[in-house]
Short mmCIF file of C-alpha atoms in Angstrom, two decimals:
data_model
loop_
_atom_site.label_atom_id
_atom_site.label_comp_id
_atom_site.label_asym_id
_atom_site.label_seq_id
_atom_site.Cartn_x
_atom_site.Cartn_y
_atom_site.Cartn_z
CA ASP A 173 6.99 0.90 -16.14
CA ALA A 174 6.50 4.45 -14.92
CA LYS A 175 8.97 5.60 -12.30
CA THR A 176 8.21 8.23 -9.69
CA THR A 177 10.41 10.69 -7.85
CA GLN A 178 9.38 12.23 -4.56
CA PRO A 179 11.30 14.19 -1.95
CA ASN A 180 12.40 11.99 0.94
CA SER A 181 10.93 14.29 3.57
CA MET A 182 9.06 17.53 4.09
CA GLU A 183 8.06 19.61 7.06
CA SER A 184 5.01 21.72 7.64
CA ASN A 185 3.50 23.78 10.40
CA GLU A 186 0.08 22.89 11.68
CA GLU A 187 -2.79 24.73 10.00
CA GLU A 188 -0.65 25.63 6.96
CA PRO A 189 -1.05 24.23 3.43
CA VAL A 190 1.30 21.53 2.24
CA HIS A 191 2.22 20.79 -1.35
CA LEU A 192 3.71 17.34 -1.92
CA PRO A 193 5.26 16.97 -5.36
CA CYS A 194 5.73 13.85 -7.47
CA ASN A 195 7.44 13.44 -10.81
CA HIS A 196 6.28 10.55 -12.99
CA SER A 197 7.81 11.50 -16.33
CA THR A 198 7.37 8.07 -17.92
CA ILE A 199 3.68 7.64 -17.08
CA SER A 200 1.57 6.08 -19.78
CA GLY A 201 -1.47 7.80 -21.18
CA THR A 202 -3.93 5.51 -19.43
CA ASP A 203 -2.30 5.28 -15.98
CA TYR A 204 -4.29 6.90 -13.24
CA ILE A 205 -2.32 8.79 -10.62
CA HIS A 206 -3.09 7.60 -7.11
CA TRP A 207 -1.85 8.85 -3.78
CA TYR A 208 -1.79 6.77 -0.65
CA ARG A 209 -0.48 7.60 2.80
CA GLN A 210 0.68 5.51 5.70
CA LEU A 211 0.22 6.78 9.21
CA PRO A 212 2.60 5.42 11.87
CA SER A 213 1.94 1.75 12.74
CA GLN A 214 -0.97 1.50 10.28
CA GLY A 215 -1.54 0.07 6.81
CA PRO A 216 -1.56 2.48 3.85
CA GLU A 217 -4.77 4.34 3.14
CA TYR A 218 -6.09 5.75 -0.09
CA VAL A 219 -6.04 9.54 -0.38
CA ILE A 220 -7.03 10.59 -3.88
CA HIS A 221 -6.66 9.77 -7.57
CA GLY A 222 -7.02 11.41 -10.94
CA LEU A 223 -6.26 11.02 -14.63
CA THR A 224 -5.97 14.44 -16.25
CA SER A 225 -8.11 16.96 -14.41
CA ASN A 226 -7.50 18.35 -10.95
CA VAL A 227 -9.45 16.55 -8.27
CA ASN A 228 -10.76 17.46 -4.84
CA ASN A 229 -12.08 15.33 -2.04
CA ARG A 230 -12.56 15.74 1.68
CA MET A 231 -9.00 14.75 2.41
CA ALA A 232 -6.98 16.63 -0.18
CA SER A 233 -6.68 18.07 -3.66
CA LEU A 234 -4.67 16.67 -6.55
CA ALA A 235 -3.20 18.99 -9.13
CA ILE A 236 -2.02 17.25 -12.32
CA ALA A 237 0.31 18.93 -14.76
CA GLU A 238 -1.01 19.38 -18.28
CA ASP A 239 1.60 16.96 -19.67
CA ARG A 240 0.87 14.51 -16.80
CA LYS A 241 4.56 14.18 -16.03
CA SER A 242 4.08 15.49 -12.53
CA SER A 243 1.41 15.96 -9.91
CA THR A 244 1.03 17.66 -6.54
CA LEU A 245 -0.93 16.50 -3.57
CA ILE A 246 -2.27 19.47 -1.64
CA LEU A 247 -3.31 19.31 2.00
CA HIS A 248 -5.08 22.61 2.54
CA ARG A 249 -4.57 22.82 6.31
CA ALA A 250 -2.14 20.33 7.77
CA THR A 251 -3.01 18.78 11.07
CA LEU A 252 -0.84 16.69 13.37
CA ARG A 253 -2.78 13.64 12.17
CA ASP A 254 -1.51 14.25 8.64
CA ALA A 255 2.01 13.29 9.68
CA ALA A 256 2.63 10.22 7.54
CA VAL A 257 4.53 8.83 4.58
CA TYR A 258 2.83 9.84 1.33
CA TYR A 259 3.19 7.59 -1.71
CA CYS A 260 2.56 8.63 -5.30
CA ILE A 261 1.49 5.81 -7.65
CA PRO A 262 2.26 5.09 -10.62
CA PRO A 263 3.89 2.83 -11.20
CA TRP A 264 1.37 0.03 -11.19
CA GLY A 265 2.19 -3.62 -11.36
CA SER A 266 0.85 -5.84 -14.10
CA GLN A 267 -1.73 -7.34 -11.71
CA GLY A 268 -3.14 -4.02 -10.57
CA ASN A 269 -0.90 -4.13 -7.56
CA LEU A 270 0.55 -0.95 -6.14
CA ILE A 271 4.30 -0.43 -6.48
CA PHE A 272 5.48 1.61 -3.55
CA GLY A 273 8.59 3.72 -3.71
CA LYS A 274 10.11 5.35 -0.63
CA GLY A 275 7.46 8.09 -0.53
CA THR A 276 7.70 11.44 1.23
CA LYS A 277 7.72 11.50 5.01
CA LEU A 278 5.71 14.52 6.11
CA SER A 279 6.31 15.96 9.56
CA VAL A 280 3.83 18.45 10.99
CA LYS A 281 4.93 20.79 13.74
CA PRO A 282 2.45 22.23 16.23
CA GLY B 31 -18.87 -0.47 7.47
CA ALA B 32 -16.36 -3.17 8.34
CA GLY B 33 -12.92 -2.74 6.86
CA VAL B 34 -10.29 -5.31 6.04
CA SER B 35 -9.35 -7.34 9.08
CA GLN B 36 -6.25 -9.42 9.63
CA SER B 37 -5.31 -11.92 12.29
CA PRO B 38 -3.30 -12.35 14.33
CA SER B 39 -2.13 -8.79 14.84
CA ASN B 40 1.21 -10.04 16.16
CA LYS B 41 2.93 -13.38 15.77
CA VAL B 42 6.21 -14.47 17.26
CA THR B 43 7.49 -17.79 16.00
CA GLU B 44 10.66 -19.82 16.17
CA LYS B 45 12.81 -20.22 13.09
CA GLY B 46 11.75 -23.31 11.15
CA LYS B 47 8.11 -23.29 12.23
CA ASP B 48 5.16 -22.76 9.89
CA VAL B 49 2.81 -19.81 10.27
CA GLU B 50 -0.59 -18.92 8.84
CA LEU B 51 -1.79 -15.36 8.42
CA ARG B 52 -5.43 -14.60 7.77
CA CYS B 53 -7.15 -11.81 5.88
CA ASP B 54 -10.86 -10.99 5.80
CA PRO B 55 -11.51 -8.60 2.92
CA ILE B 56 -14.34 -6.11 2.59
CA SER B 57 -17.50 -7.88 1.55
CA GLY B 58 -18.04 -7.65 -2.20
CA HIS B 59 -14.46 -6.81 -3.07
CA THR B 60 -13.33 -9.24 -5.72
CA ALA B 61 -9.63 -8.34 -5.68
CA LEU B 62 -7.34 -9.22 -2.78
CA TYR B 63 -3.64 -8.38 -2.44
CA TRP B 64 -0.92 -9.40 -0.03
CA TYR B 65 2.05 -7.09 0.58
CA ARG B 66 4.80 -7.13 3.12
CA GLN B 67 6.74 -4.30 4.70
CA SER B 68 10.15 -4.78 6.18
CA LEU B 69 12.69 -2.24 7.33
CA GLY B 70 15.15 -2.97 4.61
CA GLN B 71 12.76 -3.46 1.69
CA GLY B 72 9.87 -1.06 2.11
CA LEU B 73 6.47 -2.20 0.87
CA GLU B 74 6.58 -5.06 -1.62
CA PHE B 75 3.82 -6.89 -3.46
CA LEU B 76 3.48 -10.63 -2.87
CA ILE B 77 0.38 -12.04 -4.53
CA TYR B 78 -2.99 -11.08 -6.00
CA PHE B 79 -6.33 -12.88 -6.17
CA GLN B 80 -9.14 -11.89 -8.46
CA GLY B 81 -12.33 -13.65 -7.45
CA ASN B 82 -11.90 -17.42 -7.64
CA SER B 83 -9.19 -17.34 -10.31
CA ALA B 84 -5.87 -19.00 -9.68
CA PRO B 85 -3.33 -16.42 -8.54
CA ASP B 86 -0.07 -15.48 -10.19
CA LYS B 87 2.55 -16.65 -7.68
CA SER B 88 5.50 -15.01 -9.37
CA GLY B 89 5.75 -12.26 -6.74
CA LEU B 90 6.19 -14.65 -3.84
CA PRO B 91 9.76 -14.44 -2.50
CA SER B 92 10.31 -18.19 -2.23
CA ASP B 93 8.53 -21.52 -2.52
CA ARG B 94 8.10 -21.51 1.28
CA PHE B 95 5.33 -18.97 0.72
CA SER B 96 1.88 -19.97 -0.43
CA ALA B 97 -1.56 -18.40 -0.35
CA GLU B 98 -5.09 -19.42 -0.95
CA ARG B 99 -8.43 -17.74 -1.07
CA THR B 100 -11.50 -19.73 -0.18
CA GLY B 101 -14.86 -19.01 -1.73
CA GLY B 102 -13.57 -15.76 -3.19
CA SER B 103 -13.43 -14.23 0.26
CA VAL B 104 -11.09 -15.07 3.15
CA SER B 105 -7.45 -15.51 2.28
CA THR B 106 -4.63 -17.29 4.14
CA LEU B 107 -0.93 -16.64 3.60
CA THR B 108 1.22 -19.55 4.78
CA ILE B 109 4.93 -19.39 5.34
CA GLN B 110 6.65 -22.75 5.85
CA ARG B 111 9.92 -23.25 7.66
CA THR B 112 10.14 -19.58 8.65
CA GLN B 113 13.43 -17.75 8.47
CA GLN B 114 14.54 -14.61 10.25
CA GLU B 115 14.40 -12.66 6.99
CA ASP B 116 10.65 -13.36 6.92
CA SER B 117 10.20 -10.98 9.84
CA ALA B 118 8.04 -8.14 8.56
CA VAL B 119 4.56 -6.67 8.67
CA TYR B 120 2.28 -8.56 6.32
CA LEU B 121 -0.46 -6.39 4.87
CA CYS B 122 -3.63 -7.43 3.08
CA ALA B 123 -5.69 -5.15 0.85
CA SER B 124 -8.95 -5.62 -1.00
CA SER B 125 -10.59 -3.64 -3.76
CA PRO B 126 -13.05 -3.72 -6.60
CA PRO B 127 -11.14 -4.67 -9.80
CA TRP B 128 -8.47 -1.97 -10.42
CA GLY B 129 -10.15 0.23 -7.82
CA GLU B 130 -8.75 1.90 -4.76
CA GLN B 131 -7.23 -0.56 -2.32
CA TYR B 132 -8.29 -0.76 1.30
CA PHE B 133 -5.62 -2.08 3.61
CA GLY B 134 -5.91 -3.99 6.82
CA PRO B 135 -3.88 -3.20 9.92
CA GLY B 136 -1.34 -5.86 9.13
CA THR B 137 0.20 -8.83 10.98
CA ARG B 138 3.58 -8.21 12.53
CA LEU B 139 5.60 -11.40 12.21
CA THR B 140 8.74 -11.86 14.24
CA VAL B 141 10.88 -14.92 13.65
CA THR B 142 13.28 -15.62 16.48
#
């Protein structure tokens, strides 16, 4: 199974960009890379996913290294509402379930 | 549209009692997952349903836990003879097969 490594915590100032890194050096060639986040007292929510190419959506951008061993979630302008724990997936369980590590706790300062 | 809903939002029960937790997935989502989140363990996977197929129960923490999904839609997670270590937030998610998962708000279970 792929294992991921993320920093335990990061801080950002409001309105500044945030780059959240993830290492997944044992990822398989067919595993998609997903990012979820969990706001305080809520269930996790999907943020973005990709396979090889960089991806953009209304919430964030995902930059995937050419060797796919790492990826970076980019929040272009952090807001206070972006304060959450961010989880990088893989690994995936055999039933398509998400396997959550400890994630990165992002704090946003006004 | 309507998201995943769970009920009750909070449940306090005495040790040894049985509890039932309910999940209403997004209409049309064939896959349904149960997870739980406790302070000491983080988010852990419990069980998965795909349509009307029988689930793989290997992720359930003990035989006191069971789950069913009726008509490929609503799911119930039952915990018998609750123990204090069962205290956690129980989260349900639904998705198209292998698609992005949409989580409900969770049921916070407290066993006293």
